[in-house]
Amino acid sequence: MEETNKEVFEKVVKIAQSRGFVFNASSIYGGLRSSYDYGPLGVLLKNNISNNWWKDINNDNEITIYPVDTAIIQSSEVWKASGHLAEFSDPMVDHKPTGQRFRADQVPDDINKEDLTEPRQFNLMFETNIGPVQNENSTVYLRPETAQGIFVNFENVLRTMRAKVPFGIANIGKSFRNEITPGQFIFRTREFEQMEIEFFCKQEDQGEWFNYWVNKRMEWYKNIGIPDSSLRLREHENNELAHYASKTVDIEFLYPWGWGELEGIANRGTFDLSSHEKESGKDLTYFDPLSNEKITPTVIEPAGGLTRTLFALLCSSYDEEEVNDSVRTVFRFQFNIAPIQIGILPLSKKDELIEVSEKVNTLLRSNYRTEIDITQSIGKRYRRQDEIGTPYCITIDFETLEDNSVTIRNRDSMIQERVSIDNLLSYFIDL
Ligand code: GAP
């Protein structure tokens, strides 16, 4: 990582932790490496991203996307059929002098390559046991992708929702991978959240739908505030395609250390439905009323990471600027994405001002995410609100008691306006 980018990365991580977005997991016990908990602001931000995702994938009248929320622990036969038991592994090498383990393609530069063992395959699925007796039949796995929960529910959704191809099924939820080399904060963790869509279409339309999803997903990242210049598309070479994919295009983000995956859009063909049909013996075809025949739909899969998107947003929203000889730090979140949209800051803790603050909060809180902030000096409170990316702050001062007006401060321009409390709601609605 270049020195300046490393500095930015470290500052983003520091603010995320000190301001309540992300905490080290089990921190009171010294932490668990590469495990993270999401704090109050992190959860708000994550919810805003996922709500926006659901809204966006449902905004096209031409297609229907059905939501599901499937189990993390499925029958082990699911992972046999999907190929994960046989194929979901990374080549791993051990460093003989220290016993450290690395992914073969991610060995740090300062390690002497002659001290490494030959690569061995290492399955990334977490294994556990179900029920009171532990034997080979009790072994189950934590899902490494949400996708399979969708495929095994294809027939359930088709039947109960009377779905017509083309349609999609979408799931947001946790996935688990025993990554050999996790790291870079929440970029690659062993427990993370995915946002996946399996889109079922006719084979002859696969090219069209593939392009549709690449464009739609790329637009979405821009719409939530990631700048165009930090996004690019990269098609996978044949030798990097996953075992199920005939074509994959990644949406990449410019992380502080360089370009890397944010989302993959894959053509999974009929691989999954055919494999589950074979393994389960159940009919997973679709009766096409136009051609009067049964078909196995082709699947286009936009697979994104919720926690990784949150990280990309933190990185791309982070900004510093010099104001009156000191540095102001800001997360420039969009209004619809910001964890707190409006901070309400009474100038002092005097009862009269707190009373008005609560009145203003009641007025706004059913429409917006608000927070009354009374701790510390007004300067420090502005600084905190800037650091957590609050787009607007409302200050209630002693003049408010006389003229029923408040000061609204814009985070980015820092311009302050005096607005009557009677007009506050319409002020924000008009934004
Ligand atoms: N169903 C296909 C699938 O899971 P993937 O490219 O392995 O494809 C999709 O994962 C997305 O999930 C990635 O683009 C990334 O955003 C996120 N992701 C994958 N592994 C991750 C990890 N260890 N930590 C955080 N996010 C991860």
Short mmCIF file of C-alpha atoms and ligand atoms in Angstrom, two decimals:
data_model
loop_
_atom_site.label_atom_id
_atom_site.label_comp_id
_atom_site.label_asym_id
_atom_site.label_seq_id
_atom_site.Cartn_x
_atom_site.Cartn_y
_atom_site.Cartn_z
CA MET A 1 0.00 0.00 0.00
CA GLU A 2 1.33 3.48 -0.84
CA GLU A 3 2.18 5.57 2.23
CA THR A 4 -0.65 8.14 1.73
CA ASN A 5 -3.24 5.43 1.07
CA LYS A 6 -2.05 3.46 4.07
CA GLU A 7 -2.55 6.57 6.16
CA VAL A 8 -6.11 7.02 4.85
CA PHE A 9 -6.86 3.33 5.46
CA GLU A 10 -5.64 3.61 9.04
CA LYS A 11 -7.68 6.76 9.64
CA VAL A 12 -10.86 5.17 8.24
CA VAL A 13 -10.35 2.15 10.51
CA LYS A 14 -9.68 4.39 13.49
CA ILE A 15 -12.79 6.53 13.02
CA ALA A 16 -14.93 3.47 12.29
CA GLN A 17 -13.83 2.02 15.63
CA SER A 18 -13.75 5.16 17.76
CA ARG A 19 -17.12 6.49 16.55
CA GLY A 20 -19.12 3.29 16.90
CA PHE A 21 -19.32 1.81 13.40
CA VAL A 22 -17.24 -1.34 13.86
CA PHE A 23 -15.61 -2.88 16.95
CA ASN A 24 -13.14 -5.74 17.26
CA ALA A 25 -15.10 -8.82 18.27
CA SER A 26 -14.53 -10.02 21.85
CA SER A 27 -12.56 -6.83 22.47
CA ILE A 28 -12.73 -7.09 26.27
CA TYR A 29 -10.78 -10.37 25.90
CA GLY A 30 -8.20 -8.87 23.59
CA GLY A 31 -10.20 -9.48 20.41
CA LEU A 32 -10.53 -12.38 18.01
CA ARG A 33 -8.41 -11.90 14.90
CA SER A 34 -10.41 -10.78 11.86
CA SER A 35 -13.76 -10.92 13.67
CA TYR A 36 -15.78 -7.73 13.95
CA ASP A 37 -18.92 -6.50 15.65
CA TYR A 38 -21.03 -3.72 14.16
CA GLY A 39 -21.87 -0.89 16.55
CA PRO A 40 -24.92 1.42 16.51
CA LEU A 41 -23.76 3.57 13.58
CA GLY A 42 -22.45 0.56 11.64
CA VAL A 43 -25.79 -1.19 11.96
CA LEU A 44 -27.67 1.92 10.80
CA LEU A 45 -25.33 2.26 7.83
CA LYS A 46 -25.61 -1.44 6.99
CA ASN A 47 -29.41 -1.30 7.22
CA ASN A 48 -29.51 1.75 4.95
CA ILE A 49 -27.39 -0.05 2.36
CA SER A 50 -29.46 -3.22 2.47
CA ASN A 51 -32.81 -1.36 2.40
CA ASN A 52 -31.56 0.57 -0.59
CA TRP A 53 -30.52 -2.69 -2.30
CA TRP A 54 -33.96 -4.26 -1.80
CA LYS A 55 -35.63 -1.11 -3.09
CA ASP A 56 -33.39 -0.92 -6.12
CA ILE A 57 -33.75 -4.54 -7.24
CA ASN A 58 -37.53 -4.12 -7.09
CA ASN A 59 -37.75 -0.87 -9.03
CA ASP A 60 -38.21 -2.38 -12.47
CA ASN A 61 -41.81 -3.12 -13.52
CA GLU A 62 -40.66 -5.72 -16.02
CA ILE A 63 -39.23 -8.14 -13.50
CA THR A 64 -40.16 -9.57 -10.15
CA ILE A 65 -37.64 -10.40 -7.47
CA TYR A 66 -38.87 -12.55 -4.58
CA PRO A 67 -37.18 -12.21 -1.21
CA VAL A 68 -36.19 -15.24 0.88
CA ASP A 69 -34.25 -15.65 4.10
CA THR A 70 -32.82 -19.15 4.19
CA ALA A 71 -31.06 -21.20 6.86
CA ILE A 72 -27.35 -20.90 7.47
CA ILE A 73 -27.18 -24.63 8.20
CA GLN A 74 -28.60 -26.75 5.40
CA SER A 75 -28.44 -30.47 4.72
CA SER A 76 -24.89 -31.51 3.81
CA GLU A 77 -26.31 -32.91 0.59
CA VAL A 78 -26.75 -29.30 -0.57
CA TRP A 79 -22.97 -28.79 -0.47
CA LYS A 80 -22.32 -32.10 -2.15
CA ALA A 81 -24.63 -31.17 -5.04
CA SER A 82 -23.33 -27.61 -5.30
CA GLY A 83 -19.76 -28.84 -5.59
CA HIS A 84 -18.61 -27.00 -2.47
CA LEU A 85 -17.54 -30.17 -0.65
CA ALA A 86 -15.28 -31.14 -3.52
CA GLU A 87 -14.31 -27.82 -5.03
CA PHE A 88 -14.53 -24.99 -2.51
CA SER A 89 -10.93 -24.90 -1.49
CA ASP A 90 -7.85 -22.73 -1.80
CA PRO A 91 -4.27 -23.92 -2.23
CA MET A 92 -2.47 -23.36 1.06
CA VAL A 93 1.21 -23.40 2.01
CA ASP A 94 2.85 -23.65 5.44
CA HIS A 95 5.91 -21.62 6.44
CA LYS A 96 8.12 -24.34 7.93
CA PRO A 97 10.13 -22.23 10.45
CA THR A 98 7.08 -20.57 12.06
CA GLY A 99 4.14 -22.81 11.18
CA GLN A 100 2.28 -19.82 9.71
CA ARG A 101 -0.20 -20.66 6.97
CA PHE A 102 -0.81 -18.62 3.83
CA ARG A 103 -2.89 -18.84 0.70
CA ALA A 104 -0.40 -19.88 -1.98
CA ASP A 105 -1.09 -16.70 -3.99
CA GLN A 106 -0.95 -14.41 -0.94
CA VAL A 107 2.44 -15.14 0.63
CA PRO A 108 3.92 -11.89 2.04
CA ASP A 109 6.98 -10.57 0.19
CA ASP A 110 9.29 -10.90 3.20
CA ILE A 111 8.81 -14.69 3.44
CA ASN A 112 11.55 -16.85 1.93
CA LYS A 113 9.76 -19.01 -0.69
CA GLU A 114 12.19 -21.91 -0.07
CA ASP A 115 10.84 -22.23 3.47
CA LEU A 116 7.36 -23.11 2.24
CA THR A 117 5.69 -26.52 1.95
CA GLU A 118 4.12 -27.66 -1.33
CA PRO A 119 0.58 -26.24 -1.79
CA ARG A 120 -2.25 -28.35 -0.38
CA GLN A 121 -5.98 -27.88 -0.92
CA PHE A 122 -7.86 -26.54 2.12
CA ASN A 123 -11.68 -26.55 2.19
CA LEU A 124 -13.02 -23.18 3.26
CA MET A 125 -16.29 -24.38 4.77
CA PHE A 126 -16.68 -24.27 8.55
CA GLU A 127 -17.70 -27.65 9.86
CA THR A 128 -19.85 -28.25 12.92
CA ASN A 129 -22.13 -30.95 14.32
CA ILE A 130 -25.86 -31.11 14.63
CA GLY A 131 -27.71 -32.98 17.37
CA PRO A 132 -26.49 -34.68 20.55
CA VAL A 133 -24.38 -37.43 18.97
CA GLN A 134 -21.23 -36.57 17.12
CA ASN A 135 -20.47 -38.88 14.20
CA GLU A 136 -19.98 -38.66 10.44
CA ASN A 137 -23.73 -38.28 9.91
CA SER A 138 -23.94 -35.31 12.26
CA THR A 139 -21.46 -33.18 10.28
CA VAL A 140 -22.98 -30.00 8.86
CA TYR A 141 -21.49 -26.85 7.40
CA LEU A 142 -22.05 -23.13 7.84
CA ARG A 143 -23.05 -21.85 4.41
CA PRO A 144 -20.21 -20.32 2.40
CA GLU A 145 -22.69 -18.47 0.14
CA THR A 146 -26.38 -17.56 0.41
CA ALA A 147 -26.89 -18.70 -3.19
CA GLN A 148 -27.53 -22.39 -2.45
CA GLY A 149 -30.38 -21.57 -0.05
CA ILE A 150 -32.02 -19.91 -3.04
CA PHE A 151 -31.50 -22.84 -5.45
CA VAL A 152 -32.92 -25.38 -3.01
CA ASN A 153 -36.01 -23.15 -2.67
CA PHE A 154 -36.47 -22.62 -6.41
CA GLU A 155 -39.44 -24.98 -6.62
CA ASN A 156 -41.01 -23.67 -3.39
CA VAL A 157 -40.97 -20.10 -4.66
CA LEU A 158 -42.05 -21.06 -8.19
CA ARG A 159 -45.07 -22.94 -6.86
CA THR A 160 -46.18 -20.72 -3.98
CA MET A 161 -45.69 -17.40 -5.78
CA ARG A 162 -46.83 -18.69 -9.21
CA ALA A 163 -43.64 -17.16 -10.57
CA LYS A 164 -43.06 -16.71 -14.30
CA VAL A 165 -39.63 -16.80 -15.92
CA PRO A 166 -37.82 -14.43 -16.00
CA PHE A 167 -37.80 -13.78 -12.27
CA GLY A 168 -35.29 -13.57 -9.47
CA ILE A 169 -34.95 -14.74 -5.89
CA ALA A 170 -32.88 -12.62 -3.53
CA ASN A 171 -31.35 -13.14 -0.10
CA ILE A 172 -29.28 -11.04 2.25
CA GLY A 173 -27.55 -12.87 5.04
CA LYS A 174 -24.43 -14.09 6.72
CA SER A 175 -21.98 -16.42 5.02
CA PHE A 176 -18.91 -18.07 6.49
CA ARG A 177 -15.56 -18.99 4.98
CA ASN A 178 -12.54 -20.19 6.87
CA GLU A 179 -10.35 -17.82 4.85
CA ILE A 180 -6.68 -18.72 5.14
CA THR A 181 -5.62 -15.09 4.89
CA PRO A 182 -8.38 -12.79 6.12
CA GLY A 183 -7.48 -9.17 6.58
CA GLN A 184 -7.61 -5.54 5.62
CA PHE A 185 -10.21 -4.78 8.30
CA ILE A 186 -13.72 -5.85 7.17
CA PHE A 187 -12.72 -6.35 3.51
CA ARG A 188 -12.11 -10.07 3.94
CA THR A 189 -13.45 -11.72 7.10
CA ARG A 190 -14.45 -15.25 8.00
CA GLU A 191 -18.00 -14.18 8.78
CA PHE A 192 -19.57 -11.63 6.43
CA GLU A 193 -22.87 -10.64 4.87
CA GLN A 194 -23.78 -11.24 1.27
CA MET A 195 -26.49 -9.74 -0.93
CA GLU A 196 -27.26 -12.22 -3.67
CA ILE A 197 -29.78 -12.55 -6.47
CA GLU A 198 -30.31 -15.66 -8.56
CA PHE A 199 -32.08 -14.53 -11.71
CA PHE A 200 -33.80 -17.28 -13.67
CA CYS A 201 -34.21 -16.69 -17.41
CA LYS A 202 -34.46 -18.51 -20.70
CA GLN A 203 -31.20 -19.66 -22.21
CA GLU A 204 -31.68 -17.57 -25.36
CA ASP A 205 -31.99 -14.42 -23.22
CA GLN A 206 -28.92 -15.03 -21.02
CA GLY A 207 -26.66 -12.51 -22.78
CA GLU A 208 -29.23 -9.76 -22.52
CA TRP A 209 -29.92 -10.40 -18.83
CA PHE A 210 -26.22 -10.68 -18.03
CA ASN A 211 -25.64 -7.18 -19.43
CA TYR A 212 -28.78 -5.90 -17.72
CA TRP A 213 -27.50 -6.98 -14.31
CA VAL A 214 -23.94 -5.75 -14.84
CA ASN A 215 -25.31 -2.30 -15.73
CA LYS A 216 -27.94 -2.24 -13.02
CA ARG A 217 -25.56 -3.25 -10.27
CA MET A 218 -22.89 -0.80 -11.42
CA GLU A 219 -25.47 2.03 -11.40
CA TRP A 220 -26.52 1.05 -7.89
CA TYR A 221 -23.04 1.48 -6.47
CA LYS A 222 -22.90 4.94 -8.04
CA ASN A 223 -26.38 5.75 -6.71
CA ILE A 224 -25.41 5.03 -3.13
CA GLY A 225 -22.52 7.46 -3.48
CA ILE A 226 -19.45 5.54 -4.65
CA PRO A 227 -17.77 7.72 -7.31
CA ASP A 228 -17.51 6.51 -10.88
CA SER A 229 -13.72 6.90 -10.80
CA SER A 230 -13.44 4.30 -8.00
CA LEU A 231 -15.39 1.64 -9.89
CA ARG A 232 -14.53 -0.52 -12.88
CA LEU A 233 -15.57 -3.77 -14.53
CA ARG A 234 -13.21 -6.70 -15.01
CA GLU A 235 -14.06 -9.91 -16.79
CA HIS A 236 -12.60 -13.14 -15.34
CA GLU A 237 -10.01 -15.03 -17.36
CA ASN A 238 -10.95 -18.65 -18.07
CA ASN A 239 -8.54 -19.96 -15.44
CA GLU A 240 -10.08 -17.93 -12.60
CA LEU A 241 -13.73 -18.85 -13.23
CA ALA A 242 -15.45 -20.62 -10.32
CA HIS A 243 -16.44 -24.26 -10.94
CA TYR A 244 -20.06 -23.28 -11.70
CA ALA A 245 -19.54 -20.23 -13.93
CA SER A 246 -19.19 -19.90 -17.71
CA LYS A 247 -18.67 -16.15 -17.51
CA THR A 248 -18.06 -13.71 -14.65
CA VAL A 249 -17.65 -9.95 -14.60
CA ASP A 250 -16.48 -8.37 -11.36
CA ILE A 251 -17.41 -4.90 -10.27
CA GLU A 252 -14.16 -3.72 -8.75
CA PHE A 253 -13.54 -0.89 -6.30
CA LEU A 254 -10.36 1.08 -5.85
CA TYR A 255 -9.46 0.12 -2.25
CA PRO A 256 -6.61 1.97 -0.48
CA TRP A 257 -4.27 -0.87 -1.60
CA GLY A 258 -5.56 -1.04 -5.19
CA TRP A 259 -8.37 -2.53 -7.29
CA GLY A 260 -10.28 -5.47 -5.82
CA GLU A 261 -13.60 -7.27 -6.01
CA LEU A 262 -16.77 -5.64 -4.73
CA GLU A 263 -19.31 -7.84 -6.50
CA GLY A 264 -19.26 -10.66 -9.03
CA ILE A 265 -21.90 -11.15 -11.72
CA ALA A 266 -21.76 -14.74 -12.92
CA ASN A 267 -23.53 -16.82 -15.52
CA ARG A 268 -24.14 -20.07 -13.59
CA GLY A 269 -26.07 -21.59 -16.50
CA THR A 270 -28.12 -24.59 -15.37
CA PHE A 271 -25.32 -25.93 -13.17
CA ASP A 272 -27.04 -25.58 -9.79
CA LEU A 273 -30.62 -26.52 -10.67
CA SER A 274 -29.40 -29.56 -12.66
CA SER A 275 -27.08 -30.70 -9.85
CA HIS A 276 -29.79 -30.37 -7.19
CA GLU A 277 -32.26 -32.14 -9.44
CA LYS A 278 -29.83 -35.04 -9.85
CA GLU A 279 -28.90 -35.19 -6.15
CA SER A 280 -32.44 -34.77 -4.73
CA GLY A 281 -34.41 -36.59 -7.43
CA LYS A 282 -36.93 -33.69 -7.44
CA ASP A 283 -38.21 -32.04 -10.59
CA LEU A 284 -36.65 -28.56 -10.70
CA THR A 285 -37.78 -27.61 -14.18
CA TYR A 286 -40.10 -24.80 -15.24
CA PHE A 287 -43.05 -25.33 -17.53
CA ASP A 288 -42.84 -22.68 -20.23
CA PRO A 289 -46.40 -21.92 -21.37
CA LEU A 290 -45.20 -20.31 -24.63
CA SER A 291 -43.21 -23.25 -25.96
CA ASN A 292 -45.30 -25.80 -24.06
CA GLU A 293 -42.23 -27.56 -22.71
CA LYS A 294 -40.28 -28.02 -19.52
CA ILE A 295 -37.03 -26.10 -19.32
CA THR A 296 -34.25 -25.71 -16.79
CA PRO A 297 -33.80 -21.94 -16.52
CA THR A 298 -30.39 -20.35 -16.96
CA VAL A 299 -29.15 -18.40 -13.96
CA ILE A 300 -27.50 -15.00 -13.88
CA GLU A 301 -26.16 -14.24 -10.41
CA PRO A 302 -25.27 -10.76 -9.12
CA ALA A 303 -23.44 -11.58 -5.85
CA GLY A 304 -22.37 -8.65 -3.71
CA GLY A 305 -21.02 -8.25 -0.22
CA LEU A 306 -22.97 -6.08 2.22
CA THR A 307 -20.15 -5.69 4.72
CA ARG A 308 -17.66 -5.17 1.90
CA THR A 309 -19.89 -2.47 0.38
CA LEU A 310 -20.01 -0.78 3.77
CA PHE A 311 -16.21 -0.79 3.82
CA ALA A 312 -16.04 0.60 0.26
CA LEU A 313 -18.46 3.37 1.27
CA LEU A 314 -16.38 4.27 4.32
CA CYS A 315 -13.25 4.48 2.15
CA SER A 316 -14.83 6.48 -0.67
CA SER A 317 -16.73 8.86 1.65
CA TYR A 318 -13.75 9.72 3.83
CA ASP A 319 -12.46 13.23 3.37
CA GLU A 320 -10.27 15.77 5.13
CA GLU A 321 -10.10 19.50 4.61
CA GLU A 322 -8.36 22.40 6.22
CA VAL A 323 -10.70 24.86 7.93
CA ASN A 324 -9.33 27.80 9.97
CA ASP A 325 -5.90 26.20 10.33
CA SER A 326 -7.20 22.88 11.58
CA VAL A 327 -8.12 19.69 9.75
CA ARG A 328 -11.78 18.75 9.51
CA THR A 329 -12.56 15.07 8.96
CA VAL A 330 -15.79 14.13 7.22
CA PHE A 331 -17.59 11.07 5.93
CA ARG A 332 -19.45 12.53 2.96
CA PHE A 333 -22.33 10.05 3.03
CA GLN A 334 -25.36 10.83 0.91
CA PHE A 335 -28.44 11.98 2.81
CA ASN A 336 -30.33 8.71 2.20
CA ILE A 337 -27.38 6.55 3.34
CA ALA A 338 -26.01 8.51 6.34
CA PRO A 339 -26.52 6.68 9.67
CA ILE A 340 -27.74 9.91 11.28
CA GLN A 341 -29.32 12.40 8.88
CA ILE A 342 -29.96 15.30 11.21
CA GLY A 343 -28.11 16.10 14.42
CA ILE A 344 -29.99 18.28 16.89
CA LEU A 345 -27.63 20.34 19.03
CA PRO A 346 -28.92 22.57 21.84
CA LEU A 347 -26.33 25.26 22.53
CA SER A 348 -26.42 24.53 26.25
CA LYS A 349 -27.97 22.02 28.63
CA LYS A 350 -30.49 24.59 29.92
CA ASP A 351 -33.95 23.06 30.33
CA GLU A 352 -35.60 25.53 27.93
CA LEU A 353 -33.22 24.56 25.12
CA ILE A 354 -33.50 20.82 25.79
CA GLU A 355 -37.28 21.19 25.70
CA VAL A 356 -37.18 22.82 22.25
CA SER A 357 -34.67 20.19 21.06
CA GLU A 358 -37.06 17.45 22.03
CA LYS A 359 -39.90 19.23 20.25
CA VAL A 360 -37.77 19.51 17.09
CA ASN A 361 -36.79 15.86 17.41
CA THR A 362 -40.44 14.78 17.71
CA LEU A 363 -41.23 16.78 14.60
CA LEU A 364 -38.51 15.15 12.50
CA ARG A 365 -37.88 11.69 13.85
CA SER A 366 -40.74 9.88 12.14
CA ASN A 367 -39.34 10.94 8.75
CA TYR A 368 -35.60 11.09 9.40
CA ARG A 369 -32.86 9.44 11.45
CA THR A 370 -32.16 12.06 14.09
CA GLU A 371 -30.03 12.33 17.19
CA ILE A 372 -30.01 14.88 20.00
CA ASP A 373 -26.38 15.53 20.90
CA ILE A 374 -25.81 17.47 24.15
CA THR A 375 -22.36 16.32 25.26
CA GLN A 376 -19.31 18.66 25.01
CA SER A 377 -18.83 22.06 23.39
CA ILE A 378 -20.69 22.96 20.23
CA GLY A 379 -17.40 22.89 18.27
CA LYS A 380 -16.63 19.33 19.39
CA ARG A 381 -20.18 18.26 18.61
CA TYR A 382 -19.93 19.63 15.04
CA ARG A 383 -16.65 17.77 14.71
CA ARG A 384 -18.22 14.51 15.85
CA GLN A 385 -21.23 14.93 13.56
CA ASP A 386 -18.87 15.60 10.63
CA GLU A 387 -16.88 12.51 11.49
CA ILE A 388 -19.94 10.28 11.55
CA GLY A 389 -21.14 11.86 8.29
CA THR A 390 -24.31 13.64 9.47
CA PRO A 391 -25.41 15.82 6.52
CA TYR A 392 -27.28 18.46 8.61
CA CYS A 393 -27.06 19.83 12.12
CA ILE A 394 -29.73 21.95 13.73
CA THR A 395 -28.57 24.28 16.47
CA ILE A 396 -31.01 25.51 19.07
CA ASP A 397 -29.84 28.69 20.81
CA PHE A 398 -31.29 31.35 23.10
CA GLU A 399 -32.60 33.33 20.13
CA THR A 400 -34.74 30.30 19.28
CA LEU A 401 -36.72 30.97 22.45
CA GLU A 402 -37.57 34.41 21.08
CA ASP A 403 -38.01 33.91 17.33
CA ASN A 404 -38.92 30.18 17.12
CA SER A 405 -36.12 29.73 14.57
CA VAL A 406 -33.10 27.43 14.48
CA THR A 407 -29.81 27.34 12.60
CA ILE A 408 -29.32 24.61 10.03
CA ARG A 409 -25.71 23.83 9.15
CA ASN A 410 -24.87 21.98 5.96
CA ARG A 411 -22.06 19.45 6.52
CA ASP A 412 -20.37 19.95 3.15
CA SER A 413 -20.70 23.68 2.50
CA MET A 414 -20.78 24.54 6.22
CA ILE A 415 -23.25 27.27 5.26
CA GLN A 416 -25.66 28.10 8.07
CA GLU A 417 -29.25 29.17 7.52
CA ARG A 418 -31.87 30.41 9.93
CA VAL A 419 -35.16 28.55 9.50
CA SER A 420 -38.42 28.80 11.45
CA ILE A 421 -39.33 25.60 13.34
CA ASP A 422 -42.73 25.79 11.62
CA ASN A 423 -40.96 25.34 8.26
CA LEU A 424 -38.42 22.70 9.33
CA LEU A 425 -40.21 19.65 8.03
CA SER A 426 -40.91 21.21 4.65
CA TYR A 427 -37.27 22.41 4.49
CA PHE A 428 -36.04 18.78 4.61
CA ILE A 429 -38.84 17.44 2.42
CA ASP A 430 -37.89 20.02 -0.25
CA LEU A 431 -34.26 18.91 -0.25
N1 GAP B 1 -22.57 -16.97 -4.79
C1 GAP B 1 -21.38 -16.50 -5.42
C2 GAP B 1 -20.39 -16.01 -4.48
O1 GAP B 1 -20.50 -16.21 -3.29
P1 GAP B 1 -18.15 -14.66 -4.34
O2 GAP B 1 -17.48 -13.82 -5.39
O3 GAP B 1 -17.34 -15.72 -3.69
O4 GAP B 1 -19.42 -15.27 -5.08
C3 GAP B 1 -19.64 -12.67 -3.57
O5 GAP B 1 -18.77 -13.72 -3.23
C4 GAP B 1 -19.31 -11.42 -2.78
O6 GAP B 1 -19.30 -11.69 -1.40
C5 GAP B 1 -17.92 -10.86 -3.07
O7 GAP B 1 -17.91 -10.05 -4.23
C6 GAP B 1 -17.65 -10.04 -1.81
O8 GAP B 1 -18.30 -8.78 -1.90
C7 GAP B 1 -18.35 -10.87 -0.75
N2 GAP B 1 -17.34 -11.72 -0.05
C8 GAP B 1 -16.86 -12.91 -0.43
N3 GAP B 1 -15.98 -13.40 0.48
C9 GAP B 1 -15.89 -12.47 1.46
C10 GAP B 1 -15.14 -12.37 2.69
N4 GAP B 1 -14.34 -13.35 3.10
N5 GAP B 1 -15.31 -11.26 3.44
C11 GAP B 1 -16.15 -10.27 3.07
N6 GAP B 1 -16.88 -10.31 1.93
C12 GAP B 1 -16.76 -11.39 1.13
#
